[in-house]
Coordinates of C-alpha atoms and ligand atoms in Angstrom, one line a residue:
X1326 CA -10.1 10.8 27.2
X1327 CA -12.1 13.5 25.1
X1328 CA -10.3 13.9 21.7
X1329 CA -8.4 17.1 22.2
X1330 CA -6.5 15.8 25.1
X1331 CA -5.8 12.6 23.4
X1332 CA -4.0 14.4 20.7
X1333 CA -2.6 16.8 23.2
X1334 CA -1.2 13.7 24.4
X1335 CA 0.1 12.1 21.1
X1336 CA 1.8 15.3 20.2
X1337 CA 3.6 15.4 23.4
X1338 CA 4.5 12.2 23.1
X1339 CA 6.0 12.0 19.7
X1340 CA 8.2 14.8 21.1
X1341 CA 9.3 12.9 24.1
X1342 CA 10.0 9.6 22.3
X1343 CA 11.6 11.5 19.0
X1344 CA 8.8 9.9 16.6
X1345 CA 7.4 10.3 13.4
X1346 CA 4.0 9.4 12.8
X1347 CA 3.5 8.1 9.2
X1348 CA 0.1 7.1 7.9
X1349 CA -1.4 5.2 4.6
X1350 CA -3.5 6.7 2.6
X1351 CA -6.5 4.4 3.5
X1352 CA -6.2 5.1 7.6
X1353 CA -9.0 6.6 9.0
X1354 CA -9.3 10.8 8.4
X1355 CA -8.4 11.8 12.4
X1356 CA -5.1 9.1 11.8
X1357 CA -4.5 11.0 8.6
X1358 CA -5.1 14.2 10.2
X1359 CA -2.8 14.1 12.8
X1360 CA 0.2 12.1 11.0
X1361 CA 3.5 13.8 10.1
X1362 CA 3.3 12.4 6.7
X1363 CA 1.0 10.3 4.8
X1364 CA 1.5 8.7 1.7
X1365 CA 1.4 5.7 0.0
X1366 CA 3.7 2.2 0.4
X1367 CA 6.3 3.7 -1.6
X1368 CA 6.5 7.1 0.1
X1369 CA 6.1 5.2 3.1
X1370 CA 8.9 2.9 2.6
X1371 CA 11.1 6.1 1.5
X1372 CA 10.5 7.9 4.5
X1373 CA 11.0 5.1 6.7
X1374 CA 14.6 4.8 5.1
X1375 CA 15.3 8.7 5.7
X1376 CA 13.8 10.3 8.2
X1377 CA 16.0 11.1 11.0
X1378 CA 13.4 10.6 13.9
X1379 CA 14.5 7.3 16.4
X1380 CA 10.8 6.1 16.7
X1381 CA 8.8 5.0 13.4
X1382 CA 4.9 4.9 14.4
X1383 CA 3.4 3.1 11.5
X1384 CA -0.1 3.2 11.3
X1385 CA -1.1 1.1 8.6
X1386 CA -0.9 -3.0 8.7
X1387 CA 2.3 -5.2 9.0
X1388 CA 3.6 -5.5 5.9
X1389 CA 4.4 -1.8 6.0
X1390 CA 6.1 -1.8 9.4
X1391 CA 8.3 -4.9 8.6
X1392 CA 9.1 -3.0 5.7
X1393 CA 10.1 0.2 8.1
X1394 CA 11.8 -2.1 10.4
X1395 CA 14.0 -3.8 7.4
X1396 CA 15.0 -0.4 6.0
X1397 CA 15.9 1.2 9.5
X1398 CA 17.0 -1.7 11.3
X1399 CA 18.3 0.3 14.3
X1400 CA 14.8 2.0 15.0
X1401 CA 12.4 1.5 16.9
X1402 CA 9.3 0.3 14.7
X1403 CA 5.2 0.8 16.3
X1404 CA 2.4 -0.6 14.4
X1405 CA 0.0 0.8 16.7
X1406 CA -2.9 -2.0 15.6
X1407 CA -1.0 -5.2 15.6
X1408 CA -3.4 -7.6 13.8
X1409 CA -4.0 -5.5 10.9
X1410 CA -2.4 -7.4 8.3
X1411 CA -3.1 -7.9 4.7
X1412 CA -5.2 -10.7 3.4
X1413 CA -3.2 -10.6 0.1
X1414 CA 0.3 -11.0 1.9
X1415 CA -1.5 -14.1 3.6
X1416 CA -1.7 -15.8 0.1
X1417 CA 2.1 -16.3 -0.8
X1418 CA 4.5 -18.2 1.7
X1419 CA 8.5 -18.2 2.0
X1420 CA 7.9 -21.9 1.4
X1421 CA 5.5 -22.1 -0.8
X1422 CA 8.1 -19.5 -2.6
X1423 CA 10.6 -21.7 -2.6
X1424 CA 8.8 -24.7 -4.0
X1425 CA 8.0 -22.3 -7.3
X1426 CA 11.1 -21.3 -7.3
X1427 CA 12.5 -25.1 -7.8
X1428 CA 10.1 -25.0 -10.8
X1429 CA 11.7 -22.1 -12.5
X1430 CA 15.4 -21.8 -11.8
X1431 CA 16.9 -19.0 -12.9
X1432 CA 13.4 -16.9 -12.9
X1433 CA 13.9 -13.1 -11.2
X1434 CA 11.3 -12.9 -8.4
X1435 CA 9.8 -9.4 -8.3
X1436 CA 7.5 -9.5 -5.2
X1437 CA 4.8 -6.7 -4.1
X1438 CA 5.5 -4.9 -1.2
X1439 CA 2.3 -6.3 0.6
X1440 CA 4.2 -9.4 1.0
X1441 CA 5.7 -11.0 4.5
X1442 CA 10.0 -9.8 5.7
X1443 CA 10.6 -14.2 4.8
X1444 CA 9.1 -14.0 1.5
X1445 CA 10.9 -10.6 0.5
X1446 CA 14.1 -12.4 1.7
X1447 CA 12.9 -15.1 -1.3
X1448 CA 12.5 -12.3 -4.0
X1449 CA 15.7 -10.3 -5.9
X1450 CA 13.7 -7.4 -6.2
X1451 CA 10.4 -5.6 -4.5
X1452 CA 8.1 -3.3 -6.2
X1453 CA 4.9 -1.7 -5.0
X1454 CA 2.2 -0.3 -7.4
X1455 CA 4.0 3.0 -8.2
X1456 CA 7.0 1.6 -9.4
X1457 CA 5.9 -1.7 -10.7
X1458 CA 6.2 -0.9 -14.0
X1459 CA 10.1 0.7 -14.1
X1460 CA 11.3 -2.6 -11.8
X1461 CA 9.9 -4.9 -14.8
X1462 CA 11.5 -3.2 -17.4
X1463 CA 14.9 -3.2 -14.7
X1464 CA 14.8 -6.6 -15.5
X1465 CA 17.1 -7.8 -18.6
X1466 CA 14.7 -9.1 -21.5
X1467 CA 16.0 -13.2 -21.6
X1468 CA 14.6 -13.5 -17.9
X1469 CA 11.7 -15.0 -16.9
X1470 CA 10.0 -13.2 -13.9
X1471 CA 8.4 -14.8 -11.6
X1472 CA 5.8 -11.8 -9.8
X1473 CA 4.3 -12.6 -6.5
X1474 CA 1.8 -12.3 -5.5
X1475 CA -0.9 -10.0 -6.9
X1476 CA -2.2 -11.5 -10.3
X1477 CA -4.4 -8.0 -11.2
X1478 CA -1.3 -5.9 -10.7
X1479 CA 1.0 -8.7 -12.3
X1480 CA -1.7 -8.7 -15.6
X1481 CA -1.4 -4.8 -15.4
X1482 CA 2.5 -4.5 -15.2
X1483 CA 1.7 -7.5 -19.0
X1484 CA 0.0 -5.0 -20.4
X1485 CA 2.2 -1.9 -20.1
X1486 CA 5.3 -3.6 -20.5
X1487 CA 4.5 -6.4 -22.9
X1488 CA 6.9 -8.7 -20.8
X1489 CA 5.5 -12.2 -20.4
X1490 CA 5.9 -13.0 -16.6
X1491 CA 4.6 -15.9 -14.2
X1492 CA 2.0 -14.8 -11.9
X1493 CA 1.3 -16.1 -8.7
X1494 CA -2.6 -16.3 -7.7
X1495 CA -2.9 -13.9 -5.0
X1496 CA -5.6 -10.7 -5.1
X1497 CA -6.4 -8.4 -2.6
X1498 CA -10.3 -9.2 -1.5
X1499 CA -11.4 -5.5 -1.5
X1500 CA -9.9 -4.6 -5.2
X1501 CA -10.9 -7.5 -6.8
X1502 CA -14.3 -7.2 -5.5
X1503 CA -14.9 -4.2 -7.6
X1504 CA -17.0 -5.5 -11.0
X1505 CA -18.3 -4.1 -14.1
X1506 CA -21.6 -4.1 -12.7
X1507 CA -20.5 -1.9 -9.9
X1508 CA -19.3 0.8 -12.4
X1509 CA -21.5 0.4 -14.4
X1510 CA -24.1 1.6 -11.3
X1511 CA -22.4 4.4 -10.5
X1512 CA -21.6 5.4 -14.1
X1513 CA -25.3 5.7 -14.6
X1514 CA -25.6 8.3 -11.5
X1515 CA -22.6 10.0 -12.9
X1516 CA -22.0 9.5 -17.1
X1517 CA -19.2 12.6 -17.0
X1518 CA -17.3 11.3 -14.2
X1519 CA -14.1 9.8 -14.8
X1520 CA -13.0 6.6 -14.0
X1521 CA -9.5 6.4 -12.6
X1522 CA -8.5 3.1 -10.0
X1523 CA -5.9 1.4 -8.2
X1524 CA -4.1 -1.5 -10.7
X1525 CA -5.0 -4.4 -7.7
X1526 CA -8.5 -4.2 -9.8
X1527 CA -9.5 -7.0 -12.2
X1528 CA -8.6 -6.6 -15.9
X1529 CA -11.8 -5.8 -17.5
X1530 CA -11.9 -3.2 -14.6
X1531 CA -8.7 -1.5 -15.2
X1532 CA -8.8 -2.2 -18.9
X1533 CA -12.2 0.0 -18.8
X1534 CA -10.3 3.0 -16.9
X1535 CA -9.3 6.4 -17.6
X1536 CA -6.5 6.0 -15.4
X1537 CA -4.6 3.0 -13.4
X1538 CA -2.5 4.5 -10.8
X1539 CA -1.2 3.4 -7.5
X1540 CA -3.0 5.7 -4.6
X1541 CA -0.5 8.7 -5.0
X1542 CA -0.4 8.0 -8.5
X1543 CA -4.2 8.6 -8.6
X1544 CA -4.1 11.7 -6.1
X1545 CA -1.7 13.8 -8.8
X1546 CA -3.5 12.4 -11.7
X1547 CA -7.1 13.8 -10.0
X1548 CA -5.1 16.9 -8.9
X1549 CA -3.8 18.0 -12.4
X1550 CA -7.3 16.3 -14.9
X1551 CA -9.3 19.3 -15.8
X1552 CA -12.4 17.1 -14.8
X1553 CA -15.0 17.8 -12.4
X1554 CA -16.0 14.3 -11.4
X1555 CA -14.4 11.1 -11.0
X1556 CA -15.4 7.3 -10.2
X1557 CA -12.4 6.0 -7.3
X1558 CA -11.5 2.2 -8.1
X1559 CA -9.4 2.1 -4.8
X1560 CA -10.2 2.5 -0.9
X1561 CA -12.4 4.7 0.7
X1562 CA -10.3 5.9 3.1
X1563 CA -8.2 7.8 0.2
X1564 CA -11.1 10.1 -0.6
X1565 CA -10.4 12.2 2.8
X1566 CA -6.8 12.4 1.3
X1567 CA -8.6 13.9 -2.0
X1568 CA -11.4 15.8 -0.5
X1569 CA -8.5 17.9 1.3
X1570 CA -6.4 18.2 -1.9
X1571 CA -8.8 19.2 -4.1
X1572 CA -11.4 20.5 -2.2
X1573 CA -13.4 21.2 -5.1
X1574 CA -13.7 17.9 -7.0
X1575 CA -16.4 15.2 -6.7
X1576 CA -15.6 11.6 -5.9
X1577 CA -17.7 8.4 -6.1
X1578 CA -16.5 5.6 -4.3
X1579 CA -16.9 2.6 -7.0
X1580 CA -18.7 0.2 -4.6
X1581 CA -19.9 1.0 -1.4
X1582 CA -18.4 -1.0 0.8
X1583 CA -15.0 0.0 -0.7
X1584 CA -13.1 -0.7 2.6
X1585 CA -10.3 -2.5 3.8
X1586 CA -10.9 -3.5 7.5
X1587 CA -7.3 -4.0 8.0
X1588 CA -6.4 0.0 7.8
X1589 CA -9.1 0.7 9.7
X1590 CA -8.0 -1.5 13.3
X1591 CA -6.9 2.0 14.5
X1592 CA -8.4 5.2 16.4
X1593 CA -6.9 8.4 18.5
X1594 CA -7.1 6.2 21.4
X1595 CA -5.5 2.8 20.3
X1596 CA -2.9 5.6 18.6
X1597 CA -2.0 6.9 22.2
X1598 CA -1.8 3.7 24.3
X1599 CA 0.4 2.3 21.4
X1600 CA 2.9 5.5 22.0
X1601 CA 2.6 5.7 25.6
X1602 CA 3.4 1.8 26.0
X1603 CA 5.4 1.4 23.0
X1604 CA 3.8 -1.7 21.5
X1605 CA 3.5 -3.2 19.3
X1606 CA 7.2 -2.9 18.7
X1607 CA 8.1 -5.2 15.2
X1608 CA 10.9 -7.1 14.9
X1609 CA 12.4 -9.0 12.1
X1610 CA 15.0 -12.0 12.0
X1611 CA 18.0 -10.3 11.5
X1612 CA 19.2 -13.3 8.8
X1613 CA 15.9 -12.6 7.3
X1614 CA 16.1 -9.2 7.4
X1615 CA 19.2 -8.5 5.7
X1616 CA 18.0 -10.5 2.8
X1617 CA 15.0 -8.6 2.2
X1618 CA 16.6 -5.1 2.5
X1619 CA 18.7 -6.5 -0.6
X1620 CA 15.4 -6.5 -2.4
X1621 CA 14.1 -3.7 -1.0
X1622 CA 17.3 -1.4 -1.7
X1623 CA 17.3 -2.8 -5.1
X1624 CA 13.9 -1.5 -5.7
X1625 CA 14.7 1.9 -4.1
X1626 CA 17.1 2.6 -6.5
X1627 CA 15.1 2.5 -9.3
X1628 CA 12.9 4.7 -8.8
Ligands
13P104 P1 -0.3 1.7 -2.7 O1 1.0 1.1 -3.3 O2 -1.0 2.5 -3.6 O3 0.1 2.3 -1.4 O4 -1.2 0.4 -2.4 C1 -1.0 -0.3 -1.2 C2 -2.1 -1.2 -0.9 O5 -2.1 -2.0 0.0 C3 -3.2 -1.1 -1.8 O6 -4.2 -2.0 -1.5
SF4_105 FE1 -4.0 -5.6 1.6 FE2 -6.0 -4.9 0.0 FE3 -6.0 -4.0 2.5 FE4 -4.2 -3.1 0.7 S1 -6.4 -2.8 0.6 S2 -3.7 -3.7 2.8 S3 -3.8 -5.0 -0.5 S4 -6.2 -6.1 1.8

Protein backbone atom coordinates (compact mmCIF):
# COMPACT_ATOMS: atom_id res chain seq x y z
CA UNK A 1 0.00 0.00 0.00
CA UNK A 2 1.35 3.61 -1.10
CA UNK A 3 1.76 5.71 2.06
CA UNK A 4 -1.36 7.94 1.84
CA UNK A 5 -3.63 5.09 1.84
CA UNK A 6 -1.90 3.41 4.61
CA UNK A 7 -2.48 6.33 6.82
CA UNK A 8 -5.95 6.71 5.30
CA UNK A 9 -6.23 3.40 6.73
CA UNK A 10 -4.70 3.87 10.26
CA UNK A 11 -6.88 6.93 10.75
CA UNK A 12 -9.91 5.05 9.96
CA UNK A 13 -8.97 2.55 12.02
CA UNK A 14 -8.20 4.28 15.26
CA UNK A 15 -11.71 5.60 14.80
CA UNK A 16 -13.30 2.26 14.46
CA UNK A 17 -11.43 0.54 17.30
CA UNK A 18 -11.65 3.94 19.69
CA UNK A 19 -7.63 4.11 19.84
CA UNK A 20 -5.09 6.44 20.73
CA UNK A 21 -1.93 6.28 19.11
CA UNK A 22 0.96 7.35 21.50
CA UNK A 23 4.60 7.42 20.32
CA UNK A 24 8.27 7.91 22.05
CA UNK A 25 10.17 10.42 21.24
CA UNK A 26 12.90 8.25 19.54
CA UNK A 27 10.15 6.41 17.00
CA UNK A 28 10.78 7.00 13.60
CA UNK A 29 9.52 10.78 12.13
CA UNK A 30 6.21 9.28 9.95
CA UNK A 31 5.31 7.20 13.56
CA UNK A 32 5.86 10.52 15.24
CA UNK A 33 4.00 12.19 12.61
CA UNK A 34 0.98 10.49 12.64
CA UNK A 35 0.60 9.75 16.53
CA UNK A 36 -2.05 11.41 18.76
CA UNK A 37 0.62 12.21 21.22
CA UNK A 38 4.15 11.80 21.64
CA UNK A 39 6.16 12.28 24.55
CA UNK A 40 8.49 10.78 26.65
CA UNK A 41 8.10 7.58 29.27
CA UNK A 42 6.63 9.73 31.75
CA UNK A 43 4.13 11.51 29.61
CA UNK A 44 3.60 8.26 28.12
CA UNK A 45 2.83 6.49 31.24
CA UNK A 46 0.38 9.61 32.21
CA UNK A 47 -1.51 9.37 29.24
CA UNK A 48 -1.87 5.84 29.35
CA UNK A 49 -3.43 6.24 32.94
CA UNK A 50 -5.92 9.02 31.52
CA UNK A 51 -6.92 9.02 28.28
CA UNK A 52 -10.35 7.92 27.78
CA UNK A 53 -9.80 6.02 24.40
CA UNK A 54 -10.49 1.76 24.88
CA UNK A 55 -7.47 0.87 22.62
CA UNK A 56 -3.77 1.99 23.66
CA UNK A 57 -1.44 1.64 20.42
CA UNK A 58 2.02 1.95 21.89
CA UNK A 59 4.56 2.36 19.60
CA UNK A 60 7.67 2.23 21.42
CA UNK A 61 9.23 -1.21 23.00
CA UNK A 62 7.68 -3.35 25.85
CA UNK A 63 8.62 -1.85 28.76
CA UNK A 64 6.32 1.05 27.89
CA UNK A 65 3.24 -1.12 26.95
CA UNK A 66 3.50 -3.27 30.09
CA UNK A 67 3.60 -0.08 31.76
CA UNK A 68 0.23 1.04 29.69
CA UNK A 69 -1.27 -2.32 30.33
CA UNK A 70 -0.51 -2.03 34.32
CA UNK A 71 -1.94 1.50 34.55
CA UNK A 72 -5.24 0.71 32.44
CA UNK A 73 -5.69 -2.79 33.18
CA UNK A 74 -9.07 -3.00 31.49
CA UNK A 75 -7.68 -1.77 27.96
CA UNK A 76 -6.73 -3.09 25.41
CA UNK A 77 -2.72 -2.61 25.05
CA UNK A 78 -0.87 -2.85 21.02
CA UNK A 79 2.78 -2.67 20.81
CA UNK A 80 2.66 -2.73 17.16
CA UNK A 81 6.57 -4.19 16.99
CA UNK A 82 6.57 -6.98 19.49
CA UNK A 83 10.31 -7.74 19.87
CA UNK A 84 11.36 -4.25 20.50
CA UNK A 85 12.42 -4.41 23.93
CA UNK A 86 15.12 -2.73 25.79
CA UNK A 87 18.56 -4.15 26.22
CA UNK A 88 18.81 -2.26 29.62
CA UNK A 89 15.51 -3.83 31.10
CA UNK A 90 17.21 -7.27 30.00
CA UNK A 91 20.03 -6.63 32.68
CA UNK A 92 17.95 -6.72 35.98
CA UNK A 93 15.70 -9.90 36.85
CA UNK A 94 12.64 -10.33 39.37
CA UNK A 95 14.96 -12.98 40.76
CA UNK A 96 17.99 -11.76 40.56
CA UNK A 97 15.95 -8.73 42.48
CA UNK A 98 15.10 -10.68 44.98
CA UNK A 99 18.49 -12.16 45.83
CA UNK A 100 19.79 -8.34 46.34
CA UNK A 101 17.09 -7.66 48.13
CA UNK A 102 17.99 -10.63 50.86
CA UNK A 103 21.30 -8.67 51.02
CA UNK A 104 19.80 -5.42 52.08
CA UNK A 105 16.60 -5.75 53.99
CA UNK A 106 14.87 -2.90 54.71
CA UNK A 107 16.53 -0.96 51.49
CA UNK A 108 13.59 1.04 49.33
CA UNK A 109 13.81 -0.19 45.72
CA UNK A 110 13.42 2.63 43.28
CA UNK A 111 13.43 1.00 39.85
CA UNK A 112 13.58 2.79 36.24
CA UNK A 113 10.73 2.52 34.22
CA UNK A 114 12.73 0.58 31.53
CA UNK A 115 12.50 -2.25 33.69
CA UNK A 116 10.18 -5.69 33.20
CA UNK A 117 5.97 -5.71 34.92
CA UNK A 118 7.89 -8.84 37.52
CA UNK A 119 10.65 -6.64 38.52
CA UNK A 120 8.43 -3.45 39.04
CA UNK A 121 6.24 -5.80 41.29
CA UNK A 122 9.82 -6.17 43.26
CA UNK A 123 10.38 -2.33 43.64
CA UNK A 124 8.23 0.13 46.21
CA UNK A 125 8.58 2.87 43.90
CA UNK A 126 9.26 3.55 39.95
CA UNK A 127 10.87 6.57 38.49
CA UNK A 128 11.80 7.44 35.01
CA UNK A 129 14.44 10.09 34.10
CA UNK A 130 12.13 13.09 34.56
CA UNK A 131 11.21 12.41 37.86
CA UNK A 132 14.12 10.56 39.18
CA UNK A 133 15.37 13.17 41.09
CA UNK A 134 11.92 14.24 43.27
CA UNK A 135 11.23 10.20 43.92
CA UNK A 136 14.81 10.05 45.66
CA UNK A 137 14.29 12.86 47.71
CA UNK A 138 10.48 11.07 48.39
CA UNK A 139 12.34 8.81 50.12
CA UNK A 140 12.93 9.40 54.07
CA UNK A 141 16.78 10.16 54.70
CA UNK A 142 17.66 6.85 57.22
CA UNK A 143 16.84 4.54 54.05
CA UNK A 144 18.98 2.94 52.06
CA UNK A 145 17.94 2.83 48.37
CA UNK A 146 18.52 0.25 46.51
CA UNK A 147 18.15 1.87 42.44
CA UNK A 148 17.83 -0.57 39.67
CA UNK A 149 19.01 -0.75 37.19
CA UNK A 150 20.65 2.13 35.31
CA UNK A 151 24.09 2.92 37.14
CA UNK A 152 24.60 6.47 34.81
CA UNK A 153 21.18 7.62 35.86
CA UNK A 154 21.59 6.18 39.48
CA UNK A 155 25.31 8.21 39.60
CA UNK A 156 23.30 11.22 38.22
CA UNK A 157 20.26 11.14 40.66
CA UNK A 158 24.14 10.90 43.64
CA UNK A 159 25.02 13.88 42.31
CA UNK A 160 21.93 16.13 42.50
CA UNK A 161 20.70 14.72 45.55
CA UNK A 162 23.67 13.90 47.55
CA UNK A 163 21.85 10.67 48.80
CA UNK A 164 24.20 7.60 48.93
CA UNK A 165 22.16 4.79 47.13
CA UNK A 166 23.16 1.17 45.85
CA UNK A 167 23.34 0.91 42.23
CA UNK A 168 22.72 -2.00 40.30
CA UNK A 169 25.06 -2.49 36.99
CA UNK A 170 22.76 -2.05 34.32
CA UNK A 171 23.41 0.78 31.21
CA UNK A 172 21.62 1.21 28.26
CA UNK A 173 24.16 0.26 25.23
CA UNK A 174 23.38 3.32 23.06
CA UNK A 175 23.86 6.09 26.00
CA UNK A 176 26.74 4.70 27.45
CA UNK A 177 28.43 4.44 24.19
CA UNK A 178 28.63 8.14 23.98
CA UNK A 179 32.53 9.18 25.01
CA UNK A 180 34.49 12.17 25.52
CA UNK A 181 36.21 11.58 22.46
CA UNK A 182 32.88 11.66 20.61
CA UNK A 183 32.19 15.21 21.99
CA UNK A 184 35.01 16.17 21.86
CA UNK A 185 34.76 15.56 17.66
CA UNK A 186 31.82 17.30 17.30
CA UNK A 187 32.82 20.12 19.66
CA UNK A 188 35.64 20.90 17.35
CA UNK A 189 33.00 21.27 14.25
CA UNK A 190 30.83 23.28 16.48
CA UNK A 191 32.93 25.23 19.68
CA UNK A 192 29.46 27.47 20.38
CA UNK A 193 27.19 24.76 20.43
CA UNK A 194 25.78 23.68 23.58
CA UNK A 195 25.95 20.51 25.05
CA UNK A 196 22.81 19.28 26.68
CA UNK A 197 22.12 15.05 27.08
CA UNK A 198 20.01 12.51 28.34
CA UNK A 199 21.27 11.42 32.20
CA UNK A 200 21.56 7.40 30.87
CA UNK A 201 25.16 9.01 29.68
CA UNK A 202 28.37 8.15 31.53
CA UNK A 203 29.60 10.53 34.31
CA UNK A 204 32.36 12.34 32.80
CA UNK A 205 29.77 12.80 29.97
CA UNK A 206 27.05 14.28 31.83
CA UNK A 207 29.38 15.86 34.36
CA UNK A 208 30.86 17.83 31.12
CA UNK A 209 27.13 19.05 30.07
CA UNK A 210 25.32 22.11 29.93
CA UNK A 211 22.30 20.42 30.64
CA UNK A 212 21.18 16.62 31.81
CA UNK A 213 17.55 16.29 31.07
CA UNK A 214 15.34 13.34 30.37
CA UNK A 215 14.10 13.67 26.51
CA UNK A 216 11.16 16.17 27.28
CA UNK A 217 13.31 17.64 29.84
CA UNK A 218 15.85 18.46 27.05
CA UNK A 219 13.07 19.56 24.35
CA UNK A 220 11.91 22.66 26.86
CA UNK A 221 15.35 23.25 27.92
CA UNK A 222 16.45 23.68 23.86
CA UNK A 223 12.97 25.45 23.40
CA UNK A 224 13.53 28.23 26.05
CA UNK A 225 18.05 28.55 25.83
CA UNK A 226 18.69 31.67 23.86
CA UNK A 227 21.39 29.50 22.00
CA UNK A 228 21.67 28.79 18.42
CA UNK A 229 23.44 25.45 18.43
CA UNK A 230 23.38 22.53 20.49
CA UNK A 231 25.39 19.03 20.84
CA UNK A 232 22.22 16.14 21.59
CA UNK A 233 23.64 13.40 24.08
CA UNK A 234 20.44 11.26 23.54
CA UNK A 235 18.68 9.43 20.44
CA UNK A 236 18.48 10.42 17.12
CA UNK A 237 15.14 9.88 16.63
CA UNK A 238 14.35 12.98 19.07
CA UNK A 239 15.87 15.49 16.75
CA UNK A 240 12.64 15.22 14.30
CA UNK A 241 10.77 16.03 17.68
CA UNK A 242 13.13 19.27 17.89
CA UNK A 243 13.55 20.09 14.32
CA UNK A 244 9.58 20.65 14.40
CA UNK A 245 9.66 22.57 17.67
CA UNK A 246 12.14 24.79 16.97
CA UNK A 247 12.46 24.95 13.57
CA UNK A 248 15.13 27.33 13.71
CA UNK A 249 17.79 25.71 15.92
CA UNK A 250 20.80 23.55 14.97
CA UNK A 251 21.30 20.06 16.37
CA UNK A 252 24.34 17.77 16.27
CA UNK A 253 23.77 14.30 17.03
CA UNK A 254 26.81 13.49 19.62
CA UNK A 255 27.82 10.25 17.82
CA UNK A 256 26.72 9.14 14.67
CA UNK A 257 25.26 6.08 15.11
CA UNK A 258 23.19 7.60 17.99
CA UNK A 259 20.31 5.02 17.56
CA UNK A 260 18.46 2.64 19.40
CA UNK A 261 17.37 -0.26 17.03
CA UNK A 262 14.73 -1.16 19.39
CA UNK A 263 12.38 2.12 18.66
CA UNK A 264 13.03 1.82 15.32
CA UNK A 265 11.27 -2.17 14.78
CA UNK A 266 8.24 -0.03 13.38
CA UNK A 267 7.01 1.51 9.93
CA UNK A 268 3.40 2.85 8.48
CA UNK A 269 2.90 -0.54 7.38
CA UNK A 270 3.79 -2.81 10.47
CA UNK A 271 1.60 0.26 12.20
CA UNK A 272 -1.51 -0.77 10.17
CA UNK A 273 -1.33 -4.64 10.20
CA UNK A 274 -0.85 -4.24 13.98
CA UNK A 275 -4.30 -2.20 14.10
CA UNK A 276 -6.09 -4.02 11.67
CA UNK A 277 -5.17 -7.49 13.43
CA UNK A 278 -4.89 -6.25 16.87
CA UNK A 279 -1.55 -7.84 17.79
CA UNK A 280 0.52 -7.71 19.56
CA UNK A 281 -2.05 -7.42 22.35
CA UNK A 282 0.21 -7.32 26.06
CA UNK A 283 -0.81 -8.83 28.82
CA UNK A 284 0.42 -8.89 32.40
CA UNK A 285 -0.09 -11.42 35.34
CA UNK A 286 -2.73 -9.94 37.02
CA UNK A 287 -0.86 -10.90 40.66
CA UNK A 288 2.01 -9.29 39.12
CA UNK A 289 0.36 -6.53 37.83
CA UNK A 290 -1.31 -5.24 40.79
CA UNK A 291 2.02 -5.12 42.51
CA UNK A 292 3.64 -3.04 40.11
CA UNK A 293 0.81 -0.49 39.63
CA UNK A 294 1.57 0.04 43.51
CA UNK A 295 4.94 1.28 42.46
CA UNK A 296 3.90 2.83 39.52
CA UNK A 297 0.96 4.92 41.40
CA UNK A 298 3.34 5.77 43.97
CA UNK A 299 5.59 7.32 41.47
CA UNK A 300 2.69 9.15 39.79
CA UNK A 301 1.89 10.95 42.62
CA UNK A 302 4.87 12.64 43.05
CA UNK A 303 5.31 14.29 40.34
P1 LIG B 1 12.83 9.13 28.70
O1 LIG B 1 12.52 8.99 30.16
O2 LIG B 1 13.52 10.41 28.40
O3 LIG B 1 11.63 8.91 27.89
O4 LIG B 1 13.87 8.01 28.33
C1 LIG B 1 13.46 6.71 28.04
C2 LIG B 1 14.50 5.91 27.41
O5 LIG B 1 14.35 4.76 27.13
C3 LIG B 1 15.75 6.58 27.18
O6 LIG B 1 16.64 5.72 26.61
FE1 LIG C 1 16.44 0.97 26.23
FE2 LIG C 1 18.43 2.62 25.60
FE3 LIG C 1 16.67 1.94 23.75
FE4 LIG C 1 15.97 3.59 25.76
S1 LIG C 1 17.45 4.00 24.14
S2 LIG C 1 14.79 1.85 24.99
S3 LIG C 1 17.18 2.69 27.43
S4 LIG C 1 18.10 0.56 24.80
Amino acid sequence: MIKDNLRDYITARKIELNAVIMAHYYQPAEIQDIADFVGDSLQLARQAAENPAQVIVCCGVKFMAESAKILSPDKSVILPSPEAGCPMADMATAEALRQKKAEYPGAVVVSYVNTSAEVKAESDICCTSSNAVQVIRSIPEDKLILFVPDRNLGRFVQSQTGRDMILWGGYCPIHDKLSLEDIQEVRDRHPSALLVVHPECRPEVSAMADAVRSTAGLLEYIKNSPAQEFILGTEAGFIHTLKKHCPDKKIYLAYEQFICKDMKLIDLEQLAFAMETMQSRIEVDPEISSRARQALDRMLQIS
